Amino acid sequence: MDANLADALKFEGTNFLLVMIGAVVRQVLDAILLALLPLGYIISRVWARMRLRTEPPGVVLITGAGGEGLGAMLALQYAGPSTRKLILTDIHRGSLEPVAEACRAKGTAEVVLVEADVCDAAAMAKLADDHPDVDLVIANAGVAAHTVSGASAAQPTPPVTESSANLLSINVLGVMNTILPFVDPMRQRRSGHLVIMSSMGSYLPTAASPEYHASKACVRVYGESLRVLLRGTGVNVTVICPGFVKTPMTDLAASRHVHPLPLVVSGEDAAMRCKRGIDANMAVVSFPSPLLWITETVMSWPSTVRELIIPCPPGTQASRLARLVP
């Protein structure tokens, strides 16, 4: 046998062996990670309960608090005698009135309603100037692709070129416009809490809405990074990553799916989980747990494997590409 050929075969054999060893090691590590997920969840819950804050926030600001969405449910969770002022914002003031009534009925002394567009940086900065005593800011305002583009059950796939930019502006810049004006005032008094509403969809890519998942991944990483940056200043940051929450927005999303959305939680239950995590000063609050475990497990696999199991519903690829590529 030619010496060069022998050397080549030897190299290929060694290379194949190393690849196989690497694959086995990765599978073992994945199995260990999967086994540790429930233990990690239990430890995080125990630690969270040990860190429950003693004093509730006196002044709370929530964006996107109108209608029947998660923002409204959060407003009701924080409404009560312990909250002396509740500031609720929405792009449509009329949608805030019923929420404000319910909050006053629960004993909140002062409920302030503000019609505000989170994309307007100057307006959000003025809001912070008008209310420098805010203890807790919840940047909840956001949209899904089917809401910002005007989709409906009758017209589920409208043109998306312009609406993608609008979605990113609301979901990303809107969050920054909301929380950044409060950073310096909170740092100066060495107390305060900033909360960013992300999504479980920030972890796992799907074909349904690339721009939505990208926007939520952006604010999740931004919030986690901001928490590290503000460590030791007295300002806390929490990122919320809910799964499917039953709201008018998800009802519309469900109408576009052939199969029902998995593990949907009620708006009230979701708001309770959010508040519990915020009160415990958790870095990230993700729920429901089964969906989180599934998501983290899938994301621990190699990308080539994920591509095989993440579904792309029939017709989705053609319709999405037709809308995304002019």
CSV table of C-alpha atoms in Angstrom, one decimal:
chain,number,residue,atom,x,y,z
A,1,MET,CA,0.0,0.0,0.0
A,2,ASP,CA,1.2,3.5,-0.9
A,3,ALA,CA,2.7,5.3,2.2
A,4,ASN,CA,0.6,8.5,1.5
A,5,LEU,CA,-2.6,6.5,1.2
A,6,ALA,CA,-1.9,4.7,4.4
A,7,ASP,CA,-1.2,8.0,6.2
A,8,ALA,CA,-4.5,9.4,4.8
A,9,LEU,CA,-6.5,6.4,6.0
A,10,LYS,CA,-4.9,6.6,9.4
A,11,PHE,CA,-5.8,10.3,9.6
A,12,GLU,CA,-9.4,9.7,8.5
A,13,GLY,CA,-9.7,6.8,11.1
A,14,THR,CA,-8.4,9.0,13.9
A,15,ASN,CA,-10.6,11.9,12.9
A,16,PHE,CA,-13.7,9.7,12.8
A,17,LEU,CA,-12.8,8.3,16.2
A,18,LEU,CA,-12.5,11.8,17.7
A,19,VAL,CA,-15.8,12.8,16.2
A,20,MET,CA,-17.5,9.8,17.6
A,21,ILE,CA,-16.0,10.4,21.1
A,22,GLY,CA,-17.1,14.0,20.9
A,23,ALA,CA,-20.7,12.9,20.0
A,24,VAL,CA,-20.8,10.5,22.9
A,25,VAL,CA,-19.5,13.1,25.3
A,26,ARG,CA,-22.1,15.6,24.1
A,27,GLN,CA,-24.9,13.0,24.5
A,28,VAL,CA,-23.8,12.3,28.1
A,29,LEU,CA,-23.6,16.0,29.0
A,30,ASP,CA,-27.1,16.5,27.5
A,31,ALA,CA,-28.4,13.6,29.6
A,32,ILE,CA,-26.9,15.1,32.7
A,33,LEU,CA,-28.3,18.5,31.9
A,34,LEU,CA,-31.8,17.0,31.4
A,35,ALA,CA,-31.6,15.2,34.7
A,36,LEU,CA,-30.5,18.4,36.5
A,37,LEU,CA,-33.3,20.6,35.1
A,38,PRO,CA,-35.9,19.6,37.7
A,39,LEU,CA,-33.4,19.9,40.5
A,40,GLY,CA,-32.4,23.4,39.3
A,41,TYR,CA,-36.0,24.4,39.2
A,42,ILE,CA,-36.6,23.3,42.8
A,43,ILE,CA,-33.5,25.1,44.0
A,44,SER,CA,-34.5,28.3,42.2
A,45,ARG,CA,-38.0,28.2,43.7
A,46,VAL,CA,-36.6,27.7,47.2
A,47,TRP,CA,-34.1,30.4,46.8
A,48,ALA,CA,-36.8,32.8,45.4
A,49,ARG,CA,-39.0,32.2,48.4
A,50,MET,CA,-36.1,32.9,50.8
A,51,ARG,CA,-35.5,36.3,49.1
A,52,LEU,CA,-39.1,37.6,49.2
A,53,ARG,CA,-38.9,41.4,49.7
A,54,THR,CA,-40.5,42.7,52.9
A,55,GLU,CA,-41.7,46.1,51.6
A,56,PRO,CA,-44.0,46.1,48.5
A,57,PRO,CA,-43.5,48.9,46.0
A,58,GLY,CA,-45.4,52.1,46.8
A,59,VAL,CA,-45.5,53.5,43.3
A,60,VAL,CA,-45.9,51.2,40.3
A,61,LEU,CA,-45.9,52.0,36.6
A,62,ILE,CA,-47.1,49.5,34.0
A,63,THR,CA,-47.1,50.1,30.2
A,64,GLY,CA,-49.6,48.4,27.9
A,65,ALA,CA,-52.1,48.1,30.8
A,66,GLY,CA,-55.3,48.6,28.9
A,67,GLY,CA,-57.9,46.1,27.7
A,68,GLU,CA,-57.8,42.6,28.9
A,69,GLY,CA,-54.2,41.7,28.4
A,70,LEU,CA,-51.4,40.7,30.8
A,71,GLY,CA,-50.7,44.4,31.6
A,72,ALA,CA,-54.3,44.8,32.9
A,73,MET,CA,-54.0,41.6,35.0
A,74,LEU,CA,-50.7,42.9,36.5
A,75,ALA,CA,-52.3,46.2,37.4
A,76,LEU,CA,-55.0,44.3,39.3
A,77,GLN,CA,-52.3,42.2,41.1
A,78,TYR,CA,-50.6,45.3,42.3
A,79,ALA,CA,-53.8,47.2,43.1
A,80,GLY,CA,-54.5,47.5,46.8
A,81,PRO,CA,-53.9,49.6,49.9
A,82,SER,CA,-50.1,48.9,49.9
A,83,THR,CA,-49.8,50.6,46.5
A,84,ARG,CA,-50.3,54.3,47.1
A,85,LYS,CA,-50.0,55.2,43.4
A,86,LEU,CA,-50.6,53.1,40.2
A,87,ILE,CA,-49.6,54.7,36.9
A,88,LEU,CA,-51.1,52.9,33.9
A,89,THR,CA,-50.2,53.7,30.3
A,90,ASP,CA,-51.6,52.6,27.0
A,91,ILE,CA,-51.7,53.9,23.5
A,92,HIS,CA,-55.5,54.1,23.8
A,93,ARG,CA,-56.6,55.9,27.0
A,94,GLY,CA,-60.1,54.6,26.8
A,95,SER,CA,-58.9,51.0,27.3
A,96,LEU,CA,-57.5,52.0,30.7
A,97,GLU,CA,-60.7,53.3,32.2
A,98,PRO,CA,-62.2,49.9,33.2
A,99,VAL,CA,-58.9,48.7,34.6
A,100,ALA,CA,-58.5,51.9,36.6
A,101,GLU,CA,-62.0,51.4,38.1
A,102,ALA,CA,-61.2,47.9,39.2
A,103,CYS,CA,-57.9,49.0,40.7
A,104,ARG,CA,-59.6,51.8,42.7
A,105,ALA,CA,-62.1,49.3,43.9
A,106,LYS,CA,-59.3,47.2,45.4
A,107,GLY,CA,-58.1,50.1,47.5
A,108,THR,CA,-55.4,51.9,45.5
A,109,ALA,CA,-55.4,55.5,46.7
A,110,GLU,CA,-54.3,57.1,43.4
A,111,VAL,CA,-54.6,55.7,39.8
A,112,VAL,CA,-53.0,57.8,37.1
A,113,LEU,CA,-53.9,57.1,33.5
A,114,VAL,CA,-51.5,58.2,30.8
A,115,GLU,CA,-52.1,57.9,27.0
A,116,ALA,CA,-48.6,57.2,25.8
A,117,ASP,CA,-46.8,55.6,22.8
A,118,VAL,CA,-43.7,53.7,24.0
A,119,CYS,CA,-42.1,54.4,20.6
A,120,ASP,CA,-42.0,58.1,21.5
A,121,ALA,CA,-38.8,58.5,23.4
A,122,ALA,CA,-39.5,62.1,24.4
A,123,ALA,CA,-42.9,61.3,25.7
A,124,MET,CA,-41.6,58.4,27.8
A,125,ALA,CA,-38.8,60.6,29.2
A,126,LYS,CA,-41.4,63.2,30.2
A,127,LEU,CA,-43.4,60.5,31.9
A,128,ALA,CA,-40.3,59.7,34.0
A,129,ASP,CA,-39.8,63.3,34.8
A,130,ASP,CA,-43.4,63.7,35.9
A,131,HIS,CA,-43.2,60.6,38.2
A,132,PRO,CA,-39.6,60.4,39.6
A,133,ASP,CA,-40.8,58.5,42.7
A,134,VAL,CA,-41.7,55.3,40.8
A,135,ASP,CA,-40.5,52.2,42.7
A,136,LEU,CA,-41.4,49.6,40.1
A,137,VAL,CA,-41.5,49.9,36.3
A,138,ILE,CA,-43.0,47.1,34.2
A,139,ALA,CA,-42.3,47.5,30.5
A,140,ASN,CA,-45.1,45.3,29.4
A,141,ALA,CA,-46.3,47.1,26.2
A,142,GLY,CA,-45.7,44.9,23.1
A,143,VAL,CA,-47.2,43.4,20.0
A,144,ALA,CA,-47.2,40.2,18.0
A,145,ALA,CA,-46.8,40.0,14.3
A,146,HIS,CA,-50.4,39.4,13.7
A,147,THR,CA,-51.6,42.4,15.8
A,148,VAL,CA,-49.1,45.0,14.5
A,149,SER,CA,-49.8,44.0,10.9
A,150,GLY,CA,-53.6,43.9,11.3
A,151,ALA,CA,-54.0,40.1,10.7
A,152,SER,CA,-57.2,38.4,11.4
A,153,ALA,CA,-58.8,35.0,11.0
A,154,ALA,CA,-60.1,36.1,7.6
A,155,GLN,CA,-56.7,37.5,6.5
A,156,PRO,CA,-54.0,35.8,8.5
A,157,THR,CA,-51.0,36.6,6.2
A,158,PRO,CA,-51.0,40.4,5.3
A,159,PRO,CA,-47.8,42.0,3.9
A,160,VAL,CA,-45.2,42.2,6.6
A,161,THR,CA,-42.3,44.2,5.3
A,162,GLU,CA,-43.3,47.4,7.0
A,163,SER,CA,-45.0,45.8,10.0
A,164,SER,CA,-41.8,44.0,10.9
A,165,ALA,CA,-40.0,47.3,11.5
A,166,ASN,CA,-43.0,48.5,13.5
A,167,LEU,CA,-42.9,45.4,15.7
A,168,LEU,CA,-39.2,45.8,16.4
A,169,SER,CA,-39.7,49.4,17.2
A,170,ILE,CA,-42.5,48.7,19.7
A,171,ASN,CA,-41.0,45.5,21.3
A,172,VAL,CA,-37.4,46.6,21.5
A,173,LEU,CA,-37.1,50.4,21.4
A,174,GLY,CA,-40.3,50.7,23.3
A,175,VAL,CA,-38.9,48.7,26.2
A,176,MET,CA,-35.7,50.8,26.2
A,177,ASN,CA,-37.7,54.1,26.0
A,178,THR,CA,-39.7,52.9,29.0
A,179,ILE,CA,-37.0,51.8,31.4
A,180,LEU,CA,-33.9,53.9,30.6
A,181,PRO,CA,-35.3,57.3,31.9
A,182,PHE,CA,-35.8,55.7,35.3
A,183,VAL,CA,-32.3,54.2,35.7
A,184,ASP,CA,-30.5,57.4,36.9
A,185,PRO,CA,-33.3,58.4,39.4
A,186,MET,CA,-33.3,54.9,40.8
A,187,ARG,CA,-29.5,54.8,41.0
A,188,GLN,CA,-29.4,58.1,42.8
A,189,ARG,CA,-31.8,56.9,45.5
A,190,ARG,CA,-30.3,53.4,45.4
A,191,SER,CA,-33.6,51.6,45.1
A,192,GLY,CA,-36.0,50.6,42.3
A,193,HIS,CA,-37.0,47.7,40.2
A,194,LEU,CA,-37.1,47.5,36.4
A,195,VAL,CA,-39.1,44.7,34.7
A,196,ILE,CA,-39.0,43.7,31.1
A,197,MET,CA,-41.7,41.6,29.4
A,198,SER,CA,-40.0,39.0,27.1
A,199,SER,CA,-41.5,35.7,26.1
A,200,MET,CA,-40.7,31.9,26.2
A,201,GLY,CA,-40.5,32.4,22.4
A,202,SER,CA,-37.2,34.2,23.0
A,203,TYR,CA,-35.5,30.8,23.7
A,204,LEU,CA,-36.8,28.7,20.8
A,205,PRO,CA,-36.9,29.7,17.1
A,206,THR,CA,-40.0,28.9,15.1
A,207,ALA,CA,-41.3,29.6,11.6
A,208,ALA,CA,-44.4,31.4,12.9
A,209,SER,CA,-42.9,34.8,13.5
A,210,PRO,CA,-39.1,35.3,13.1
A,211,GLU,CA,-39.3,39.0,13.9
A,212,TYR,CA,-41.4,38.5,17.1
A,213,HIS,CA,-39.0,35.9,18.5
A,214,ALA,CA,-36.0,38.1,17.6
A,215,SER,CA,-37.5,41.1,19.4
A,216,LYS,CA,-38.2,39.0,22.5
A,217,ALA,CA,-34.7,37.5,22.5
A,218,CYS,CA,-33.2,40.9,22.2
A,219,VAL,CA,-35.0,42.4,25.2
A,220,ARG,CA,-34.4,39.2,27.3
A,221,VAL,CA,-30.6,39.4,26.8
A,222,TYR,CA,-30.7,43.2,27.2
A,223,GLY,CA,-32.5,42.8,30.5
A,224,GLU,CA,-30.2,40.1,31.8
A,225,SER,CA,-27.2,42.2,30.8
A,226,LEU,CA,-28.7,45.3,32.4
A,227,ARG,CA,-29.2,43.4,35.7
A,228,VAL,CA,-25.4,42.6,35.7
A,229,LEU,CA,-24.5,46.2,34.8
A,230,LEU,CA,-26.7,47.6,37.7
A,231,ARG,CA,-25.5,45.1,40.3
A,232,GLY,CA,-24.6,46.8,43.5
A,233,THR,CA,-26.5,50.0,42.7
A,234,GLY,CA,-29.7,49.2,44.5
A,235,VAL,CA,-31.6,48.9,41.2
A,236,ASN,CA,-33.0,45.4,40.4
A,237,VAL,CA,-33.9,44.1,36.9
A,238,THR,CA,-36.2,41.1,36.2
A,239,VAL,CA,-37.1,39.6,32.8
A,240,ILE,CA,-40.4,37.9,32.4
A,241,CYS,CA,-40.7,35.0,29.9
A,242,PRO,CA,-44.2,33.7,29.8
A,243,GLY,CA,-45.5,30.9,27.6
A,244,PHE,CA,-48.9,31.2,26.0
A,245,VAL,CA,-51.2,33.4,28.2
A,246,LYS,CA,-54.9,33.5,27.4
A,247,THR,CA,-55.4,37.1,26.2
A,248,PRO,CA,-57.1,38.7,23.2
A,249,MET,CA,-53.7,38.7,21.5
A,250,THR,CA,-53.2,34.9,21.9
A,251,ASP,CA,-56.8,34.2,21.0
A,252,LEU,CA,-56.1,35.8,17.7
A,253,ALA,CA,-52.9,33.8,17.3
A,254,ALA,CA,-54.8,30.6,18.2
A,255,SER,CA,-57.3,31.3,15.4
A,256,ARG,CA,-54.4,31.2,12.9
A,257,HIS,CA,-53.2,27.7,14.1
A,258,VAL,CA,-54.6,24.4,13.0
A,259,HIS,CA,-53.7,22.9,16.4
A,260,PRO,CA,-54.5,24.4,19.8
A,261,LEU,CA,-51.7,26.3,21.5
A,262,PRO,CA,-49.9,24.2,24.2
A,263,LEU,CA,-50.0,24.7,27.9
A,264,VAL,CA,-52.0,28.0,27.9
A,265,VAL,CA,-52.3,29.7,31.3
A,266,SER,CA,-55.0,32.2,32.3
A,267,GLY,CA,-54.1,35.9,32.4
A,268,GLU,CA,-54.8,36.0,36.2
A,269,ASP,CA,-52.5,33.0,36.8
A,270,ALA,CA,-49.8,34.5,34.7
A,271,ALA,CA,-50.0,37.8,36.5
A,272,MET,CA,-49.7,36.1,39.9
A,273,ARG,CA,-46.6,34.2,38.7
A,274,CYS,CA,-45.1,37.4,37.4
A,275,LYS,CA,-45.7,39.2,40.6
A,276,ARG,CA,-44.3,36.4,42.7
A,277,GLY,CA,-41.1,36.4,40.6
A,278,ILE,CA,-40.7,40.1,40.8
A,279,ASP,CA,-41.3,40.2,44.5
A,280,ALA,CA,-38.5,37.6,44.9
A,281,ASN,CA,-36.2,39.7,42.7
A,282,MET,CA,-35.6,36.8,40.3
A,283,ALA,CA,-33.4,37.5,37.3
A,284,VAL,CA,-35.7,35.6,34.9
A,285,VAL,CA,-39.2,34.4,35.5
A,286,SER,CA,-40.2,31.7,33.0
A,287,PHE,CA,-43.5,29.7,33.0
A,288,PRO,CA,-45.2,27.3,32.8
A,289,SER,CA,-42.5,24.9,34.0
A,290,PRO,CA,-43.2,22.0,31.6
A,291,LEU,CA,-42.9,24.3,28.6
A,292,LEU,CA,-39.6,25.7,30.0
A,293,TRP,CA,-38.2,22.2,30.5
A,294,ILE,CA,-39.1,21.2,27.0
A,295,THR,CA,-37.6,24.4,25.5
A,296,GLU,CA,-34.3,24.2,27.5
A,297,THR,CA,-34.0,20.6,26.6
A,298,VAL,CA,-34.5,21.2,22.9
A,299,MET,CA,-32.1,24.2,22.9
A,300,SER,CA,-29.4,22.0,24.5
A,301,TRP,CA,-29.4,19.7,21.4
A,302,PRO,CA,-27.1,20.4,18.4
A,303,SER,CA,-28.6,22.8,15.9
A,304,THR,CA,-28.8,20.1,13.2
A,305,VAL,CA,-31.0,18.0,15.5
A,306,ARG,CA,-33.2,21.0,16.4
A,307,GLU,CA,-33.8,21.7,12.7
A,308,LEU,CA,-35.3,18.2,12.4
A,309,ILE,CA,-37.8,18.6,15.2
A,310,ILE,CA,-38.9,22.2,15.1
A,311,PRO,CA,-42.0,22.2,12.9
A,312,CYS,CA,-42.6,24.3,9.9
A,313,PRO,CA,-46.4,23.9,9.2
A,314,PRO,CA,-47.4,23.2,5.6
A,315,GLY,CA,-47.6,26.4,3.5
A,316,THR,CA,-45.8,28.5,6.2
A,317,GLN,CA,-42.5,28.6,4.4
A,318,ALA,CA,-43.9,29.7,1.1
A,319,SER,CA,-46.3,32.3,2.6
A,320,ARG,CA,-43.7,33.7,5.0
A,321,LEU,CA,-41.0,34.0,2.3
A,322,ALA,CA,-43.4,35.7,-0.1
A,323,ARG,CA,-44.1,38.3,2.6
A,324,LEU,CA,-40.5,38.8,3.8
A,325,VAL,CA,-38.8,38.9,0.4
A,326,PRO,CA,-40.1,41.7,-1.8
